[in-house]
PDB file of C-alpha atoms in Angstrom:
ATOM      1  CA  MET U  29       9.223 -18.261  54.860  1.00  0.00           C
ATOM      2  CA  LEU U  30      11.027 -17.382  51.638  1.00  0.00           C
ATOM      3  CA  PRO U  31      10.184 -14.183  49.766  1.00  0.00           C
ATOM      4  CA  THR U  32       8.185 -14.645  46.587  1.00  0.00           C
ATOM      5  CA  HIS U  33       8.275 -12.568  43.434  1.00  0.00           C
ATOM      6  CA  PRO U  34       5.584 -12.566  40.810  1.00  0.00           C
ATOM      7  CA  VAL U  35       6.707 -13.879  37.457  1.00  0.00           C
ATOM      8  CA  ASN U  36       4.972 -12.895  34.241  1.00  0.00           C
ATOM      9  CA  ILE U  37       5.477 -15.116  31.242  1.00  0.00           C
ATOM     10  CA  TYR U  38       4.384 -13.877  27.841  1.00  0.00           C
ATOM     11  CA  THR U  39       4.267 -15.711  24.590  1.00  0.00           C
ATOM     12  CA  SER U  40       2.742 -14.996  21.243  1.00  0.00           C
ATOM     13  CA  LEU U  41       0.343 -17.278  19.467  1.00  0.00           C
ATOM     14  CA  PRO U  42       1.587 -18.903  16.294  1.00  0.00           C
ATOM     15  CA  LYS U  43       0.557 -17.164  13.094  1.00  0.00           C
ATOM     16  CA  PRO U  44      -2.181 -18.870  11.062  1.00  0.00           C
ATOM     17  CA  LYS U  45      -1.281 -21.219   8.239  1.00  0.00           C
ATOM     18  CA  GLY U  46      -0.402 -19.269   5.109  1.00  0.00           C
ATOM     19  CA  TYR U  47       0.595 -16.121   7.034  1.00  0.00           C
ATOM     20  CA  PRO U  48       3.248 -14.203   5.054  1.00  0.00           C
ATOM     21  CA  LYS U  49       6.791 -14.581   6.401  1.00  0.00           C
ATOM     22  CA  GLU U  50       7.656 -11.040   5.286  1.00  0.00           C
ATOM     23  CA  LEU U  51       5.611  -8.036   4.217  1.00  0.00           C
ATOM     24  CA  ASN U  52       7.338  -6.962   1.015  1.00  0.00           C
ATOM     25  CA  THR U  53       4.421  -6.843  -1.398  1.00  0.00           C
ATOM     26  CA  LEU U  54       0.945  -5.374  -1.306  1.00  0.00           C
ATOM     27  CA  SER U  55      -0.378  -8.943  -1.555  1.00  0.00           C
ATOM     28  CA  GLU U  56       1.418  -9.872   1.655  1.00  0.00           C
ATOM     29  CA  HIS U  57       0.126  -6.775   3.466  1.00  0.00           C
ATOM     30  CA  ILE U  58      -3.454  -7.531   2.436  1.00  0.00           C
ATOM     31  CA  LYS U  59      -3.251 -11.184   3.476  1.00  0.00           C
ATOM     32  CA  ALA U  60      -1.520 -10.457   6.794  1.00  0.00           C
ATOM     33  CA  THR U  61      -4.062  -7.781   7.721  1.00  0.00           C
ATOM     34  CA  ARG U  62      -6.957 -10.068   6.800  1.00  0.00           C
ATOM     35  CA  LEU U  63      -5.549 -12.905   8.908  1.00  0.00           C
ATOM     36  CA  ASP U  64      -4.640 -10.588  11.821  1.00  0.00           C
ATOM     37  CA  ARG U  65      -8.233  -9.365  11.892  1.00  0.00           C
ATOM     38  CA  LYS U  66      -9.568 -12.928  11.545  1.00  0.00           C
ATOM     39  CA  LEU U  67     -11.503 -12.046   8.399  1.00  0.00           C
ATOM     40  CA  SER U  68     -12.378 -14.317   5.513  1.00  0.00           C
ATOM     41  CA  LYS U  69     -11.824 -13.350   1.898  1.00  0.00           C
ATOM     42  CA  VAL U  70     -15.595 -12.922   1.653  1.00  0.00           C
ATOM     43  CA  ASP U  71     -15.540 -10.491   4.603  1.00  0.00           C
ATOM     44  CA  VAL U  72     -12.786  -8.404   3.001  1.00  0.00           C
ATOM     45  CA  SER U  73     -14.479  -8.531  -0.394  1.00  0.00           C
ATOM     46  CA  LYS U  74     -17.599  -7.009   1.158  1.00  0.00           C
ATOM     47  CA  ILE U  75     -15.585  -4.289   2.882  1.00  0.00           C
ATOM     48  CA  LEU U  76     -13.697  -3.384  -0.311  1.00  0.00           C
ATOM     49  CA  ASP U  77     -16.675  -3.978  -2.611  1.00  0.00           C
ATOM     50  CA  VAL U  78     -14.941  -6.525  -4.846  1.00  0.00           C
ATOM     51  CA  SER U  79     -15.453 -10.237  -5.390  1.00  0.00           C
ATOM     52  CA  PRO U  80     -13.857 -12.849  -3.104  1.00  0.00           C
ATOM     53  CA  LEU U  81     -12.046 -14.117  -6.213  1.00  0.00           C
ATOM     54  CA  THR U  82     -10.419 -10.702  -6.543  1.00  0.00           C
ATOM     55  CA  ILE U  83      -9.147 -10.895  -2.954  1.00  0.00           C
ATOM     56  CA  GLY U  84      -7.752 -14.352  -3.708  1.00  0.00           C
ATOM     57  CA  ASN U  85      -6.045 -13.065  -6.850  1.00  0.00           C
ATOM     58  CA  TRP U  86      -4.467 -10.197  -4.923  1.00  0.00           C
ATOM     59  CA  GLU U  87      -3.243 -12.466  -2.143  1.00  0.00           C
ATOM     60  CA  ASN U  88      -2.141 -15.533  -4.069  1.00  0.00           C
ATOM     61  CA  SER U  89      -1.296 -14.430  -7.583  1.00  0.00           C
ATOM     62  CA  ASN U  90       0.480 -11.202  -6.714  1.00  0.00           C
ATOM     63  CA  LYS U  91      -1.970  -9.478  -9.057  1.00  0.00           C
ATOM     64  CA  LYS U  92      -2.031  -5.802  -8.253  1.00  0.00           C
ATOM     65  CA  PRO U  93      -5.214  -3.893  -7.548  1.00  0.00           C
ATOM     66  CA  VAL U  94      -6.081  -1.161 -10.011  1.00  0.00           C
ATOM     67  CA  PRO U  95      -5.027   2.302  -8.788  1.00  0.00           C
ATOM     68  CA  ARG U  96      -8.610   3.401  -8.084  1.00  0.00           C
ATOM     69  CA  MET U  97      -8.828   0.620  -5.454  1.00  0.00           C
ATOM     70  CA  MET U  98      -5.721   1.738  -3.596  1.00  0.00           C
ATOM     71  CA  LYS U  99      -7.412   4.497  -1.615  1.00  0.00           C
ATOM     72  CA  LYS U 100      -9.946   2.040  -0.212  1.00  0.00           C
ATOM     73  CA  ILE U 101      -7.274  -0.611   0.454  1.00  0.00           C
ATOM     74  CA  ILE U 102      -5.029   1.873   2.278  1.00  0.00           C
ATOM     75  CA  GLU U 103      -7.965   3.026   4.396  1.00  0.00           C
ATOM     76  CA  TRP U 104      -8.759  -0.604   5.258  1.00  0.00           C
ATOM     77  CA  LEU U 105      -5.116  -1.443   6.026  1.00  0.00           C
ATOM     78  CA  GLY U 106      -4.784   1.691   8.136  1.00  0.00           C
ATOM     79  CA  TYR U 107      -1.386   2.545   6.662  1.00  0.00           C
ATOM     80  CA  VAL U 108       0.478   2.955   3.376  1.00  0.00           C
ATOM     81  CA  PRO U 109       2.708  -0.086   2.787  1.00  0.00           C
ATOM     82  CA  SER U 110       6.268   0.988   1.988  1.00  0.00           C
ATOM     83  CA  LEU U 111       6.699  -1.530  -0.869  1.00  0.00           C
ATOM     84  CA  GLY U 112      10.325  -0.473  -1.240  1.00  0.00           C
ATOM     85  CA  ILE U 113       9.357   3.116  -2.044  1.00  0.00           C
ATOM     86  CA  ASP U 114      11.713   5.789  -0.733  1.00  0.00           C
ATOM     87  CA  LYS U 115       9.349   8.290   0.864  1.00  0.00           C
ATOM     88  CA  ASN U 116      12.122  10.890   0.925  1.00  0.00           C
ATOM     89  CA  THR U 117      12.295  11.232  -2.852  1.00  0.00           C
ATOM     90  CA  LEU U 118       9.951  13.274  -4.999  1.00  0.00           C
ATOM     91  CA  GLY U 119       9.066  10.157  -6.989  1.00  0.00           C
ATOM     92  CA  GLY U 120       8.284   8.249  -3.806  1.00  0.00           C
ATOM     93  CA  GLN U 121       6.123  11.065  -2.499  1.00  0.00           C
ATOM     94  CA  LEU U 122       4.288  11.227  -5.821  1.00  0.00           C
ATOM     95  CA  PHE U 123       3.685   7.465  -5.817  1.00  0.00           C
ATOM     96  CA  ILE U 124       2.339   7.558  -2.255  1.00  0.00           C
ATOM     97  CA  TYR U 125       0.124  10.539  -3.113  1.00  0.00           C
ATOM     98  CA  ARG U 126      -1.313   8.609  -6.072  1.00  0.00           C
ATOM     99  CA  MET U 127      -1.928   5.498  -3.985  1.00  0.00           C
ATOM    100  CA  LYS U 128      -3.597   7.412  -1.138  1.00  0.00           C
ATOM    101  CA  ASN U 129      -5.899   9.101  -3.612  1.00  0.00           C
ATOM    102  CA  GLY U 130      -6.515   6.140  -5.928  1.00  0.00           C
ATOM    103  CA  LEU U 131      -5.061   7.944  -8.939  1.00  0.00           C
ATOM    104  CA  THR U 132      -3.355   6.660 -12.060  1.00  0.00           C
ATOM    105  CA  GLN U 133      -0.301   8.294 -13.579  1.00  0.00           C
ATOM    106  CA  LEU U 134      -2.619   9.566 -16.306  1.00  0.00           C
ATOM    107  CA  ASP U 135      -4.906  11.171 -13.707  1.00  0.00           C
ATOM    108  CA  VAL U 136      -1.939  13.033 -12.215  1.00  0.00           C
ATOM    109  CA  SER U 137      -0.493  14.069 -15.561  1.00  0.00           C
ATOM    110  CA  THR U 138      -3.900  15.386 -16.661  1.00  0.00           C
ATOM    111  CA  ALA U 139      -4.332  17.336 -13.416  1.00  0.00           C
ATOM    112  CA  LEU U 140      -0.842  18.831 -13.742  1.00  0.00           C
ATOM    113  CA  LYS U 141      -1.151  19.350 -17.506  1.00  0.00           C
ATOM    114  CA  ILE U 142       2.093  17.494 -18.152  1.00  0.00           C
ATOM    115  CA  ASP U 143       3.001  14.442 -20.211  1.00  0.00           C
ATOM    116  CA  ARG U 144       2.266  11.112 -18.478  1.00  0.00           C
ATOM    117  CA  HIS U 145       5.842   9.996 -19.146  1.00  0.00           C
ATOM    118  CA  ILE U 146       7.104  12.774 -16.855  1.00  0.00           C
ATOM    119  CA  VAL U 147       5.101  11.234 -13.998  1.00  0.00           C
ATOM    120  CA  THR U 148       6.506   7.792 -14.827  1.00  0.00           C
ATOM    121  CA  LYS U 149      10.086   9.096 -14.981  1.00  0.00           C
ATOM    122  CA  CYS U 150       9.701  10.941 -11.694  1.00  0.00           C
ATOM    123  CA  GLU U 151       8.378   7.854  -9.904  1.00  0.00           C
ATOM    124  CA  GLN U 152      11.191   5.752 -11.353  1.00  0.00           C
ATOM    125  CA  GLY U 153      13.761   8.153  -9.911  1.00  0.00           C
ATOM    126  CA  TYR U 154      14.816   9.889 -13.092  1.00  0.00           C
ATOM    127  CA  GLU U 155      15.592  13.583 -13.024  1.00  0.00           C
ATOM    128  CA  VAL U 156      12.845  15.809 -14.434  1.00  0.00           C
ATOM    129  CA  LYS U 157      12.896  19.491 -15.291  1.00  0.00           C
ATOM    130  CA  ASN U 158      12.464  21.979 -12.454  1.00  0.00           C
ATOM    131  CA  ILE U 159       9.130  23.209 -13.821  1.00  0.00           C
ATOM    132  CA  TYR U 160       7.755  19.676 -13.408  1.00  0.00           C
ATOM    133  CA  VAL U 161       9.373  19.266  -9.979  1.00  0.00           C
ATOM    134  CA  GLN U 162       7.607  22.432  -8.834  1.00  0.00           C
ATOM    135  CA  LYS U 163       4.205  21.260 -10.127  1.00  0.00           C
ATOM    136  CA  ILE U 164       4.611  17.828  -8.546  1.00  0.00           C
ATOM    137  CA  ARG U 165       5.688  19.309  -5.200  1.00  0.00           C
ATOM    138  CA  GLU U 166       2.665  21.624  -5.194  1.00  0.00           C
ATOM    139  CA  LEU U 167       0.400  18.643  -5.791  1.00  0.00           C
ATOM    140  CA  THR U 168       1.903  16.345  -3.170  1.00  0.00           C
ATOM    141  CA  CYS U 169       2.298  18.882  -0.329  1.00  0.00           C
TER     142      CYS U 169
END
């Protein structure tokens, strides 16, 4: 009698039709998560408290959710999509902080008592004065 060895063969199921090839945009992250969880747009719309049309616009038109929706979306996704943001920069950290908390640049500038354009410049990678760097670091830490 010849010795036998168990063989395990694994394969993955094909992704559903319309599944994003890459996850570069928030739209692609939303659609991929919805399809991975086998949810309809109506299901997700109920979870996020928006209309199914809104979910469709986010997924298919690359329309971006308003900042106040980001906190809820991130909680539903279970992670913060990178979206090409460098998390090691002050601007990247500020952007992620805003998204996690559903804040606009105006919300942050009002809280920090600085001009909104400073927030914009920081997120875009421009150098800002040390006094602003300190305030932003205190907020995001």
